[in-house]
mmCIF file of C-alpha atoms in Angstrom:
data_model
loop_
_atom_site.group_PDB
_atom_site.id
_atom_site.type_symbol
_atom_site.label_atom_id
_atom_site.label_comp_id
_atom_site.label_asym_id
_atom_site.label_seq_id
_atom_site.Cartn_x
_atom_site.Cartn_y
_atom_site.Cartn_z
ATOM 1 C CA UNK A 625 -296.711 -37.969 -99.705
ATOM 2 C CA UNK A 626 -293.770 -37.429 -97.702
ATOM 3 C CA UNK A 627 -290.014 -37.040 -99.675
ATOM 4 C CA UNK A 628 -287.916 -40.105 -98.743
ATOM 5 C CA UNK A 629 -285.116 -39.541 -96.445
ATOM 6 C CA UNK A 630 -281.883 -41.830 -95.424
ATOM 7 C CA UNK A 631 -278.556 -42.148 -97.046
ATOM 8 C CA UNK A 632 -279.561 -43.194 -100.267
ATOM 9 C CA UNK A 633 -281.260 -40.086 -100.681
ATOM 10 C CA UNK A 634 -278.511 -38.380 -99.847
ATOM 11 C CA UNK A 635 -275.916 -39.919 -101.654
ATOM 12 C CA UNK A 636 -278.138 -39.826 -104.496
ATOM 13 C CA UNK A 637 -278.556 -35.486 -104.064
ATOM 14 C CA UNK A 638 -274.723 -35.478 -104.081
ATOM 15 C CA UNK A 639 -273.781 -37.240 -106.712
ATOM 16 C CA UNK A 640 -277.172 -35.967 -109.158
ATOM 17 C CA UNK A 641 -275.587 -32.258 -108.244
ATOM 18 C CA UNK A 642 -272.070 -32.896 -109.457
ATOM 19 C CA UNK A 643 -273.362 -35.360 -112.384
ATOM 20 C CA UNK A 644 -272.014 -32.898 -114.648
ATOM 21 C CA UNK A 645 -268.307 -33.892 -113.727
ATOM 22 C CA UNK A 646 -265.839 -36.319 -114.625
ATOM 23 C CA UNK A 647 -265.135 -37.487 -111.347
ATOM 24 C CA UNK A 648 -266.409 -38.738 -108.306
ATOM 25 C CA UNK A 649 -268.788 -36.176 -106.293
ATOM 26 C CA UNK A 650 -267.278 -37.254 -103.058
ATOM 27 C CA UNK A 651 -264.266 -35.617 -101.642
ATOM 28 C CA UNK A 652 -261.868 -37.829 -100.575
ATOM 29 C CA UNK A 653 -260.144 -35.600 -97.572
ATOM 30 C CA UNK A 654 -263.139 -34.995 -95.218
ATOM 31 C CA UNK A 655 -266.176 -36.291 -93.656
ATOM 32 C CA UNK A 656 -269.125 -35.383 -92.256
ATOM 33 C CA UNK A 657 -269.614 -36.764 -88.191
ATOM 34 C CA UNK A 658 -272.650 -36.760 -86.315
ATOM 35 C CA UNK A 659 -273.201 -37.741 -82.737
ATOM 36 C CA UNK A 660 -276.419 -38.304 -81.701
ATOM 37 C CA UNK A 661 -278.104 -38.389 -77.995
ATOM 38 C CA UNK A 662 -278.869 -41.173 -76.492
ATOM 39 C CA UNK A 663 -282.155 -39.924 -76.139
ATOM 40 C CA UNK A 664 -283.192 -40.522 -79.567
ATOM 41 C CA UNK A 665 -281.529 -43.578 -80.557
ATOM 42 C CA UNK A 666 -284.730 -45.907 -81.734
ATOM 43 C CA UNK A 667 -285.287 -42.781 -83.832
ATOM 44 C CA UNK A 668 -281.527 -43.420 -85.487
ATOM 45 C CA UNK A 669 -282.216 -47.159 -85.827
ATOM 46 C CA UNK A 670 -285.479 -46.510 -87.200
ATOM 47 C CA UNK A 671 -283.532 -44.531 -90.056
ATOM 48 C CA UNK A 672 -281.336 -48.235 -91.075
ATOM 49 C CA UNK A 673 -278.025 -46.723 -91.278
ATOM 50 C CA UNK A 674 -274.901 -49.229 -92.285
ATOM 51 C CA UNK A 675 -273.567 -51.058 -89.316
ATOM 52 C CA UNK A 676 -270.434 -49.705 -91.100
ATOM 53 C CA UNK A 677 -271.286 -45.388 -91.170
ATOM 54 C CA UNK A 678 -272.718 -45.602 -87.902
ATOM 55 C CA UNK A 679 -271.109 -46.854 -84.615
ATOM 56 C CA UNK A 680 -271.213 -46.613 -80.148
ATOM 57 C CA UNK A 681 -268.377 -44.224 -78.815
ATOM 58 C CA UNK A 682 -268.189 -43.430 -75.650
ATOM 59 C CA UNK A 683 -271.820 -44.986 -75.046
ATOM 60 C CA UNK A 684 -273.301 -42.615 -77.873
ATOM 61 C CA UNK A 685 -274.145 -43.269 -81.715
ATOM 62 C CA UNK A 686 -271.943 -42.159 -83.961
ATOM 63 C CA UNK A 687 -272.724 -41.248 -87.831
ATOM 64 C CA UNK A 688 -269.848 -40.965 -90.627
ATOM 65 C CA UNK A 689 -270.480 -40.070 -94.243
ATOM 66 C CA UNK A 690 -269.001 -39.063 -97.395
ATOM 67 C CA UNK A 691 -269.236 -34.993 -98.373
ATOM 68 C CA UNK A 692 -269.408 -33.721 -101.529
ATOM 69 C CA UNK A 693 -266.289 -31.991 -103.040
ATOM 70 C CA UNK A 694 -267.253 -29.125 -102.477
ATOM 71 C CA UNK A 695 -268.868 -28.995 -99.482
ATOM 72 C CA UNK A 696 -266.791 -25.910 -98.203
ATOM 73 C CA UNK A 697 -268.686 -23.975 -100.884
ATOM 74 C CA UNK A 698 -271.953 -25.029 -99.902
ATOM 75 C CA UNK A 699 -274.228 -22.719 -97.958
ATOM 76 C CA UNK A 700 -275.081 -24.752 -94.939
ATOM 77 C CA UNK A 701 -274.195 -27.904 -95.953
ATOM 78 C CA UNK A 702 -274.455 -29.508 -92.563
ATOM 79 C CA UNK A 703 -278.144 -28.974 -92.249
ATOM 80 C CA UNK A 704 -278.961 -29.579 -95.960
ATOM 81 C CA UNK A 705 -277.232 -32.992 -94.912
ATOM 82 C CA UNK A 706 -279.218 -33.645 -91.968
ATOM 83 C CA UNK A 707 -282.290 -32.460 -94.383
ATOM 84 C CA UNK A 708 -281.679 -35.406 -96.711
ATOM 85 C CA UNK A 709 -281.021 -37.593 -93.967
ATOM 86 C CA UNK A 710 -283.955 -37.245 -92.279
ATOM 87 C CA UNK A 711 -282.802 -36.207 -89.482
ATOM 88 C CA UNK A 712 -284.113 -33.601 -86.637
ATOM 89 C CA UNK A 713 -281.594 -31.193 -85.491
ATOM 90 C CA UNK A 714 -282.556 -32.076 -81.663
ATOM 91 C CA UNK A 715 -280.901 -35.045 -81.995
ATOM 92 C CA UNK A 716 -277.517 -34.009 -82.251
ATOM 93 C CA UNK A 717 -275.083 -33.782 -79.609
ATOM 94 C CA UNK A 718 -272.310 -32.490 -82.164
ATOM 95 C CA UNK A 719 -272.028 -32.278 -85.930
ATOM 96 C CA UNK A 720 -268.235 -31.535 -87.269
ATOM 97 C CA UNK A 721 -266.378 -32.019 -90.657
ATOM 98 C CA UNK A 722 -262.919 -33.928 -90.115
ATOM 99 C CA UNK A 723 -260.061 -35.498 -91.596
ATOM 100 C CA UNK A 724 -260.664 -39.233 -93.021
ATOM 101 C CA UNK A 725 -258.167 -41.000 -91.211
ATOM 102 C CA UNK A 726 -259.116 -44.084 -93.420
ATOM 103 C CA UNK A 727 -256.875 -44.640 -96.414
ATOM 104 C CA UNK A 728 -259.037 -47.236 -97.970
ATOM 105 C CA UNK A 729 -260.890 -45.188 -100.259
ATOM 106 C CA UNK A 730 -257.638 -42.959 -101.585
ATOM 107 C CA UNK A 731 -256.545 -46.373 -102.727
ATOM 108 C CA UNK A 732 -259.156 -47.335 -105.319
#
């Protein structure tokens, strides 16, 4: 049987490995954006990402998500994120961490 992949499984690995806390797993500084080639883009439909994590830019798909708090202390967390999200590495144009530039979430 093959593991399930997508962003509830990865939001789900996150927040399981820093259920020990009393705060949320997510840090609230920095995400985790992929850009994907047009190439494969029924494969990244196929995968049902939110119409609000993934988006077009500059006529290629675009993939934002949460990272844990720690991410910087992670070995490889980019492609144990990919893992989870069932994504192949081929896909990618660029992967890069970067500032949120969203204030929404600092607000709740």
């Amino acid at each position: 049987m093959a593991k399930v992949k997508g962003v509830e499984t990865y939001k789900k690995y996150w927040e399981e490995q820093a259920s020990f806390m009393d705060q949320s797993p997510w840090n609230l500084h920095k995400i985790l954006k992929l850009t994907f080639s047009n190439d494969f883009e029924n494969n990244i439909k196929e995968l049902n990402f939110s119409n609000h994590s993934i988006s077009k830019e500059n006529g290629q798909l675009t993939l934002r998500l949460k990272v844990p708090y720690n991410y910087f202390d992670l070995d490889e967390f980019e492609l144990k994120a990919i893992e989870l999200l069932g994504i192949d590495r081929n896909w990618l144009i660029n992967m890069s961490l970067e500032n949120l530039k969203c204030t929404y979430s600092l607000k709740k």
